Structures are given as C-alpha cells and as structure tokens.
CSV table of C-alpha atoms and ligand atoms in Angstrom, one decimal:
chain,number,residue,atom,x,y,z
A,769,VAL,CA,-2.0,53.9,-5.0
A,770,SER,CA,0.7,55.1,-2.6
A,771,LEU,CA,3.0,52.8,-0.8
A,772,ARG,CA,1.2,53.4,2.4
A,773,HIS,CA,-1.7,51.2,1.2
A,774,GLU,CA,0.5,48.4,-0.1
A,775,PRO,CA,-1.1,45.1,0.8
A,776,VAL,CA,1.1,43.0,3.2
A,777,LEU,CA,2.5,39.7,1.9
A,778,LEU,CA,0.3,39.9,-1.2
A,779,ASP,CA,1.7,37.2,-3.4
A,780,GLU,CA,2.3,34.9,-0.4
A,781,SER,CA,-1.3,35.2,0.7
A,782,LEU,CA,-2.9,35.0,-2.7
A,783,ALA,CA,-0.9,31.9,-3.7
A,784,ARG,CA,-2.4,30.1,-0.8
A,785,LEU,CA,-5.9,31.7,-0.9
A,786,TRP,CA,-6.8,30.7,-4.5
A,787,THR,CA,-8.3,27.2,-4.6
A,788,GLY,CA,-10.3,27.4,-7.8
A,789,PRO,CA,-13.5,29.0,-9.0
A,790,GLY,CA,-15.9,29.9,-6.2
A,791,LEU,CA,-16.9,32.4,-3.4
A,792,TYR,CA,-14.1,34.0,-1.4
A,793,LEU,CA,-14.5,36.0,1.8
A,794,ASP,CA,-12.4,39.0,2.7
A,795,ALA,CA,-13.4,39.7,6.3
A,796,THR,CA,-11.0,42.8,6.5
A,797,LEU,CA,-11.4,44.6,3.2
A,798,GLY,CA,-9.5,47.8,4.3
A,799,TYR,CA,-8.4,49.5,1.1
A,800,ALA,CA,-9.2,46.3,-0.7
A,801,GLY,CA,-5.6,45.7,-1.8
A,802,HIS,CA,-5.8,41.9,-1.4
A,803,ALA,CA,-9.4,41.7,-2.6
A,804,HIS,CA,-8.6,43.7,-5.8
A,805,ALA,CA,-5.6,41.5,-6.6
A,806,LEU,CA,-7.6,38.3,-6.1
A,807,LEU,CA,-10.4,39.4,-8.4
A,808,ALA,CA,-8.0,40.8,-11.0
A,809,ARG,CA,-5.9,37.7,-11.1
A,810,HIS,CA,-8.7,35.2,-11.0
A,811,PRO,CA,-11.7,36.0,-13.2
A,812,GLU,CA,-13.6,33.0,-11.7
A,813,ALA,CA,-13.4,34.3,-8.1
A,814,ARG,CA,-16.4,36.0,-6.6
A,815,LEU,CA,-16.0,38.0,-3.4
A,816,LEU,CA,-18.0,38.5,-0.2
A,817,GLY,CA,-16.2,41.4,1.5
A,818,GLY,CA,-16.7,43.0,4.9
A,819,ASP,CA,-15.3,45.7,7.1
A,820,ARG,CA,-16.5,47.3,10.3
A,821,ASP,CA,-15.1,50.6,9.2
A,822,PRO,CA,-17.6,52.5,7.0
A,823,VAL,CA,-14.9,54.7,5.6
A,824,ALA,CA,-12.8,51.7,4.5
A,825,LEU,CA,-15.9,50.1,3.0
A,826,GLY,CA,-16.7,53.2,0.9
A,827,LEU,CA,-13.1,53.2,-0.5
A,828,ALA,CA,-13.3,49.4,-1.1
A,829,ARG,CA,-16.6,49.8,-2.9
A,830,THR,CA,-15.2,52.4,-5.3
A,831,ARG,CA,-12.0,50.4,-5.9
A,832,LEU,CA,-13.8,47.1,-6.6
A,833,ALA,CA,-16.6,48.7,-8.7
A,834,GLU,CA,-14.9,47.4,-11.9
A,835,PHE,CA,-15.7,43.8,-10.9
A,836,GLY,CA,-19.5,44.5,-10.9
A,837,ASP,CA,-21.7,41.7,-9.6
A,838,ARG,CA,-18.8,39.4,-8.8
A,839,VAL,CA,-18.5,41.4,-5.6
A,840,MET,CA,-20.8,41.8,-2.6
A,841,LEU,CA,-19.7,44.2,0.1
A,842,VAL,CA,-21.1,44.6,3.6
A,843,HIS,CA,-20.6,46.8,6.6
A,844,ALA,CA,-20.1,44.0,9.2
A,845,THR,CA,-17.9,43.1,12.1
A,846,PHE,CA,-16.5,39.6,12.4
A,847,ALA,CA,-19.3,38.7,14.8
A,848,GLU,CA,-21.9,39.7,12.2
A,849,LEU,CA,-20.4,37.7,9.4
A,850,PRO,CA,-22.3,34.4,10.1
A,851,ALA,CA,-25.6,36.2,9.6
A,852,VAL,CA,-24.4,38.1,6.6
A,853,HIS,CA,-23.0,34.9,4.9
A,854,ALA,CA,-26.2,33.0,5.7
A,855,ALA,CA,-28.4,35.8,4.2
A,856,SER,CA,-26.3,35.8,1.1
A,857,GLY,CA,-27.2,32.2,0.5
A,858,GLY,CA,-24.5,30.5,2.7
A,859,GLU,CA,-22.5,29.2,-0.2
A,860,PRO,CA,-19.5,27.3,1.3
A,861,LEU,CA,-16.3,29.4,0.9
A,862,ALA,CA,-13.5,28.5,-1.5
A,863,GLY,CA,-11.2,30.6,0.7
A,864,ALA,CA,-11.2,33.2,3.4
A,865,LEU,CA,-8.7,36.0,4.1
A,866,VAL,CA,-8.4,37.7,7.5
A,867,ASP,CA,-5.8,40.6,7.6
A,868,LEU,CA,-6.1,41.7,11.2
A,869,GLY,CA,-5.4,45.0,12.8
A,870,LEU,CA,-5.5,48.5,11.6
A,871,SER,CA,-5.2,49.9,8.1
A,872,SER,CA,-2.8,52.8,7.4
A,873,MET,CA,-5.8,54.8,6.6
A,874,GLN,CA,-7.1,54.4,10.2
A,875,ILE,CA,-3.7,55.0,11.8
A,876,ASP,CA,-3.1,58.1,9.7
A,877,ASP,CA,-6.4,59.8,10.4
A,878,PRO,CA,-5.9,62.1,13.4
A,879,GLY,CA,-9.7,62.2,13.9
A,880,ARG,CA,-9.6,58.7,15.2
A,881,GLY,CA,-6.9,59.2,17.8
A,882,MET,CA,-5.3,55.8,17.0
A,883,SER,CA,-1.8,57.1,16.9
A,884,PHE,CA,-0.1,58.6,19.9
A,885,MET,CA,2.1,60.5,17.5
A,886,GLN,CA,-0.8,62.6,16.2
A,887,GLU,CA,-3.0,65.2,17.9
A,888,GLY,CA,-6.7,64.2,18.0
A,889,PRO,CA,-9.7,63.2,20.0
A,890,LEU,CA,-9.2,60.1,22.1
A,891,ASP,CA,-11.7,58.0,20.1
A,892,LEU,CA,-9.9,54.8,19.0
A,893,ARG,CA,-12.9,53.2,17.3
A,894,MET,CA,-12.6,51.5,14.0
A,895,ASP,CA,-16.3,52.3,13.4
A,896,ALA,CA,-17.2,55.8,14.7
A,897,THR,CA,-20.9,55.2,13.9
A,898,ARG,CA,-21.3,52.7,16.7
A,899,GLY,CA,-20.5,52.6,20.4
A,900,GLU,CA,-18.7,55.2,22.4
A,901,PRO,CA,-15.3,56.8,22.0
A,902,ALA,CA,-12.5,55.8,24.4
A,903,SER,CA,-12.7,59.1,26.2
A,904,THR,CA,-16.3,58.4,27.2
A,905,ARG,CA,-15.8,54.7,28.0
A,906,LEU,CA,-12.9,55.5,30.3
A,907,ALA,CA,-15.2,57.6,32.4
A,908,HIS,CA,-17.2,54.4,33.3
A,909,VAL,CA,-14.6,51.7,33.7
A,910,THR,CA,-13.3,50.7,37.2
A,911,GLU,CA,-9.7,51.1,38.2
A,912,GLU,CA,-9.4,47.3,38.5
A,913,GLU,CA,-10.9,46.6,35.1
A,914,LEU,CA,-8.6,49.2,33.4
A,915,ALA,CA,-5.5,47.9,35.2
A,916,GLU,CA,-6.3,44.4,33.8
A,917,ILE,CA,-6.8,45.8,30.3
A,918,LEU,CA,-3.5,47.7,30.3
A,919,ARG,CA,-1.7,44.6,31.7
A,920,THR,CA,-3.1,41.9,29.5
A,921,LEU,CA,-3.6,43.8,26.2
A,922,GLY,CA,-0.5,46.1,26.4
A,923,ASP,CA,1.9,44.5,28.8
A,924,VAL,CA,2.0,48.0,30.5
A,925,ARG,CA,4.2,48.2,33.6
A,926,GLY,CA,2.7,50.2,36.5
A,927,ALA,CA,-0.7,49.3,35.1
A,928,ARG,CA,-2.5,49.9,38.4
A,929,ARG,CA,-1.0,53.3,39.0
A,930,LEU,CA,-1.7,54.4,35.5
A,931,ALA,CA,-5.3,53.0,35.7
A,932,ARG,CA,-6.0,55.0,38.8
A,933,ALA,CA,-4.7,58.2,37.1
A,934,ILE,CA,-6.7,57.6,33.9
A,935,VAL,CA,-9.9,56.7,35.7
A,936,ASN,CA,-9.7,59.9,37.9
A,937,GLU,CA,-9.1,62.2,35.0
A,938,ALA,CA,-11.5,60.6,32.6
A,939,ALA,CA,-14.3,60.8,35.2
A,940,ARG,CA,-13.7,64.6,35.3
A,941,GLY,CA,-13.7,64.9,31.5
A,942,MET,CA,-10.0,65.6,31.4
A,943,LEU,CA,-8.9,63.0,28.9
A,944,PRO,CA,-10.5,64.2,25.6
A,945,THR,CA,-7.4,64.0,23.4
A,946,THR,CA,-4.4,61.8,22.6
A,947,ARG,CA,-2.1,64.5,24.0
A,948,ALA,CA,-4.0,64.5,27.4
A,949,LEU,CA,-3.5,60.7,27.6
A,950,ARG,CA,0.2,61.0,26.8
A,951,GLU,CA,0.5,63.6,29.6
A,952,THR,CA,-1.4,61.4,32.0
A,953,VAL,CA,1.0,58.5,31.2
A,954,ASP,CA,4.0,60.7,31.9
A,955,ARG,CA,2.6,62.0,35.1
A,956,ALA,CA,1.5,58.6,36.5
A,957,LEU,CA,4.5,56.6,35.5
A,958,GLY,CA,7.2,59.3,35.6
A,959,GLY,CA,9.6,60.4,32.8
A,960,ARG,CA,8.6,61.9,29.6
A,961,SER,CA,8.0,60.9,26.0
A,962,HIS,CA,8.4,57.1,26.0
A,963,PRO,CA,7.2,56.1,22.6
A,964,ARG,CA,7.1,52.4,23.5
A,965,ARG,CA,5.1,53.0,26.6
A,966,TYR,CA,2.6,55.2,24.7
A,967,ALA,CA,2.3,52.5,22.0
A,968,GLN,CA,1.5,49.9,24.6
A,969,VAL,CA,-1.1,52.0,26.3
A,970,PHE,CA,-2.8,53.1,23.0
A,971,GLN,CA,-2.8,49.5,21.8
A,972,ALA,CA,-4.4,48.2,24.9
A,973,LEU,CA,-7.1,50.8,24.9
A,974,ARG,CA,-7.8,50.3,21.1
A,975,MET,CA,-8.1,46.6,21.5
A,976,TRP,CA,-10.5,47.1,24.4
A,977,VAL,CA,-12.6,49.7,22.8
A,978,ASN,CA,-13.0,47.6,19.6
A,979,ASP,CA,-13.3,44.3,21.5
A,980,GLU,CA,-10.7,42.9,19.2
A,981,ALA,CA,-10.2,39.6,21.1
A,982,GLY,CA,-13.9,38.9,21.3
A,983,GLN,CA,-14.3,39.7,17.6
A,984,LEU,CA,-11.5,37.4,16.6
A,985,ASP,CA,-12.9,34.6,18.8
A,986,ALA,CA,-16.3,35.0,17.2
A,987,LEU,CA,-14.8,34.7,13.8
A,988,LEU,CA,-12.6,31.7,14.6
A,989,GLU,CA,-15.6,30.0,16.1
A,990,TRP,CA,-17.6,30.2,12.8
A,991,LEU,CA,-15.2,30.4,9.9
A,992,PRO,CA,-13.8,26.9,9.8
A,993,ASP,CA,-17.3,25.5,9.3
A,994,ALA,CA,-18.1,28.0,6.5
A,995,VAL,CA,-15.2,26.8,4.3
A,996,ARG,CA,-15.8,24.0,1.8
A,997,ALA,CA,-13.7,20.9,1.5
A,998,GLY,CA,-10.5,21.9,-0.3
A,999,GLY,CA,-11.0,25.5,0.8
A,1000,VAL,CA,-8.6,27.5,2.8
A,1001,VAL,CA,-8.3,30.1,5.6
A,1002,VAL,CA,-5.4,32.6,5.3
A,1003,THR,CA,-4.6,34.8,8.2
A,1004,LEU,CA,-2.3,37.8,8.7
A,1005,ALA,CA,-1.7,38.7,12.4
A,1006,TYR,CA,0.4,41.6,13.7
A,1007,HIS,CA,0.3,40.8,17.4
A,1008,SER,CA,1.7,37.6,19.0
A,1009,GLY,CA,-1.5,37.2,21.1
A,1010,GLU,CA,-3.7,37.1,18.0
A,1011,ASP,CA,-1.3,34.8,16.2
A,1012,ARG,CA,-1.5,32.4,19.1
A,1013,ARG,CA,-5.3,32.6,19.2
A,1014,ILE,CA,-5.4,31.6,15.5
A,1015,LYS,CA,-3.1,28.7,16.0
A,1016,GLN,CA,-5.0,27.5,19.1
A,1017,ALA,CA,-8.3,27.8,17.4
A,1018,LEU,CA,-7.2,25.6,14.5
A,1019,ARG,CA,-4.6,23.4,16.4
A,1020,GLY,CA,-7.0,20.6,17.4
A,1021,ARG,CA,-8.2,20.7,13.9
A,1022,VAL,CA,-4.8,20.9,12.1
A,1023,VAL,CA,-2.5,18.3,10.8
A,1024,SER,CA,0.6,19.8,9.4
A,1025,ASP,CA,1.7,18.7,6.0
A,1026,VAL,CA,5.3,18.7,7.0
A,1027,PRO,CA,6.5,16.2,9.7
A,1028,ARG,CA,7.4,18.0,12.8
A,1029,ARG,CA,8.7,16.8,16.1
A,1030,LEU,CA,6.0,17.8,18.6
A,1031,PRO,CA,5.5,16.9,22.2
A,1032,VAL,CA,2.7,14.2,22.4
A,1033,ALA,CA,0.3,16.7,24.0
A,1034,GLU,CA,0.6,18.9,21.0
A,1035,THR,CA,0.2,16.3,18.3
A,1036,PRO,CA,-2.9,17.2,16.4
A,1037,ARG,CA,-5.8,14.8,16.2
A,1038,ALA,CA,-5.4,12.4,13.3
A,1039,SER,CA,-9.1,12.8,12.4
A,1040,SER,CA,-8.7,16.5,11.8
A,1041,PRO,CA,-10.2,17.8,8.5
A,1042,TRP,CA,-7.7,20.7,8.6
A,1043,GLU,CA,-4.1,20.8,7.5
A,1044,SER,CA,-1.6,23.6,7.8
A,1045,LEU,CA,-0.1,25.0,4.6
A,1046,THR,CA,2.4,27.0,6.6
A,1047,ALA,CA,4.4,24.6,8.9
A,1048,ARG,CA,6.5,27.6,9.6
A,1049,VAL,CA,4.9,31.0,9.9
A,1050,VAL,CA,5.5,33.2,6.8
A,1051,ARG,CA,7.2,36.6,7.4
A,1052,PRO,CA,7.8,39.5,5.1
A,1053,THR,CA,11.2,39.8,3.4
A,1054,ALA,CA,13.6,42.6,4.6
A,1055,LYS,CA,12.8,44.3,1.4
A,1056,GLU,CA,9.0,44.4,2.0
A,1057,GLU,CA,9.5,45.5,5.6
A,1058,ALA,CA,11.7,48.4,4.4
A,1059,ALA,CA,9.2,49.5,1.8
A,1060,ASN,CA,6.1,49.0,4.0
A,1061,PRO,CA,6.5,49.6,7.7
A,1062,ARG,CA,3.1,48.2,8.4
A,1063,ALA,CA,4.4,44.8,7.2
A,1064,ARG,CA,7.0,44.6,10.0
A,1065,SER,CA,5.3,42.4,12.5
A,1066,ALA,CA,3.1,40.4,10.0
A,1067,ARG,CA,2.8,36.7,10.4
A,1068,LEU,CA,1.0,34.7,7.7
A,1069,ARG,CA,-0.6,31.3,8.3
A,1070,ALA,CA,-2.8,29.2,6.0
A,1071,PHE,CA,-5.0,26.2,6.7
A,1072,ARG,CA,-6.7,23.9,4.3
A,1073,ARG,CA,-9.8,21.9,4.8
A,1074,LYS,CA,-9.0,18.5,3.4
A,1075,SER,CA,-11.1,17.2,0.5
A,1076,ALA,CA,-13.7,14.6,1.7
B,811,LIG,C1,-5.0,45.7,7.9
B,811,LIG,S1,-6.5,46.3,7.3
B,811,LIG,C2,-6.8,45.4,5.8
B,811,LIG,C3,-6.0,45.8,4.6
B,811,LIG,C4,-6.4,45.1,3.4
B,811,LIG,N1,-6.1,43.7,3.4
B,811,LIG,C5,-5.9,45.8,2.1
B,811,LIG,O1,-5.1,45.1,1.4
B,811,LIG,O2,-6.1,46.9,1.9
B,811,LIG,C6,-7.7,45.6,8.4
B,811,LIG,C7,-9.1,46.1,8.2
B,811,LIG,O3,-9.9,45.2,9.0
B,811,LIG,C8,-10.9,45.9,9.6
B,811,LIG,N2,-11.3,45.1,10.8
B,811,LIG,C9,-10.5,44.9,11.9
B,811,LIG,N3,-11.2,44.2,12.8
B,811,LIG,C10,-12.4,44.0,12.3
B,811,LIG,C11,-13.6,43.3,12.8
B,811,LIG,N4,-13.6,42.8,14.0
B,811,LIG,N5,-14.7,43.2,12.0
B,811,LIG,C12,-14.6,43.8,10.7
B,811,LIG,N6,-13.6,44.5,10.2
B,811,LIG,C13,-12.5,44.6,11.0
B,811,LIG,C14,-10.4,47.3,9.9
B,811,LIG,O4,-11.4,48.2,10.0
B,811,LIG,C15,-9.4,47.5,8.7
B,811,LIG,O5,-10.0,48.2,7.7
C-alpha cells in the first residue's frame, strides 16, 4: 500500500470508534484503510461498509475479502444508507465512521476531472454510473444559480462574472475539459494560473455535482438514531463548512465530557443522550501532515450515545 492511500488519523479514529463487539458502519469505505484496520485489530467487529464510488467499492471488496462474512459491502450514497441498513436487519450500530471528501484515488484519476492540475474531461462525479457530468449539467444551470454555487461552496470572488462566462461557454459545448474550465476562469476573472482560485472553483462545482451538502444532511439526520446506547459516531471532515454542519447536527444532542465555558445559548441540553469525546477537535500531527498531504485539513470529532 503506497503512502497515497494512508488512512487519515487512523489510531485516533479507531481508538474512539471501538466500543466492543458488534456491527460497525463505514459510510465512506474508499480504499478501506480504516475498515481494514478495524477488522484486523478487533476480531469481534463486523462491518457494514458503503461507498457511492463503484471503483472504490471494488477495491475495498478485494482488500476486505480476507474477513469473509464479517463484512457486508454496498454501493450506496449516504442518503441510501437508511434503507440499506434496514434491509440488512437494522441491527443498532456499535460505531459509525464517516471520512468525508475525496479519496486520493479519485483525485489522482484524470478521467474524473477532479483535479485542476490534471488534464481530463470535466466530469467531477464520485460515481460516474449515475447522473450527468459537470460539463453537461453546466449547460442547464442558470447564471444566478451558478453564481450562488460558486460563492457559497467555493468562496469564489467575482462569482457572477465567472458564472456568466461558464454558462455561456457550457451552453455551446465549449467546456468539455478541466483545461477549458481553467482558461474560462482566467478569461473571466483576469490573470493567469491562480491555483487557489482554480481550487475554489473546482471544489464548488464538485460539491454541487455530487450534492455533498444534501448527502451529509441526509446522513446526519439518520445516523444518530441508528447507533446503539454506548455506541459512537466518528467523523473526519476536510472542509470547515462540513465540520460546522456535523457540530450543529449533534450540538443540541451533545453534552461535552469536559467542562467548557459556553455562552448560555450554546449550552447543550441537559437531557441529551449524546456526549462529545472530542471537546477539542483532533488534528493530525505535523509528522502525519508531512507524510500524507491529504491529512492536512482533517478535523476529527467523536460523539458517544450515553448508555441508558
Ligand atoms: C476520504 S475517502 C475514504 C478513505 C477511507 N477512510 C480509507 O481509509 O481508505 C472518502 C470516500 O467516501 C466516498 N463518499 C463521499 N461522499 C459520499 C456519499 N455521499 N455517499 C457515499 N460515499 C461517499 C467517496 O467516494 C470516497 O471513496
């Protein structure tokens, strides 16, 4: 296994995830780095694993084959997990892991157009078997909608100007590739080769094409109720907006295990069945960040459902 697939904050997440024998959910299998370590370290763990990316799922299936019937893998988005879990018997979860965002595999595959640094079709889907590529969707979006997407999901400056240029070119079929998009960004906003600007634009479009916010909301709506008493939810977010959503979703339900001075309005409800295991967000060490660039913006949080 090359360093590129190194799971982020592995020991830190597994130490919180393991709560004893039972069924664990990995909603974001990817290359199954976390899942493999969980199953290898804890022979009494069983796993329900999902990923929306069929390529990742295939790799995870091969990698986890050694664990036989302790593992059940499904091609599923977050929004589909409630039905998948119910169909599998609905056993309350001992723990759930959500490692958001992209895998190195997805970023490094030029065929997906996820990286502005690589030449490829402007697709941007995590699952190329469903929906439409970004290049097609951009031909149908309105200038106003796209400006809002660029602004809210990418903090793009000059969002309106750029949206106008993108919509015009996409409608004429002139935005088939990552390079064409970069050139449009340069033309619309002036200057050349601004990596940060490209990154913001690609991120916004990727989050939109994959409905990442809607997916996360669907997951956070369901997951807390699927976890058994004493069970945990462990999350890894790479984007401050997602980290905030996670905190907010569990805030009303969370009572921190460490006393904190909070404004009254933020004091969690005393009746909450959830407690935070990470009063402070957990970040990778400088050493891990140096060894694994994907770890750089990672923020780990963990929440436990109190025993009845
Ligand atoms: C950061 S990678 C996970 C890496 C994994 N923990 C490992 O150790 O190899 C995130 C994975 O989550 C998947 N994913 C992201 N959003 C998803 C969603 N809404 N539904 C299902 N899978 C999703 C991606 O396809 C990707 O494979």
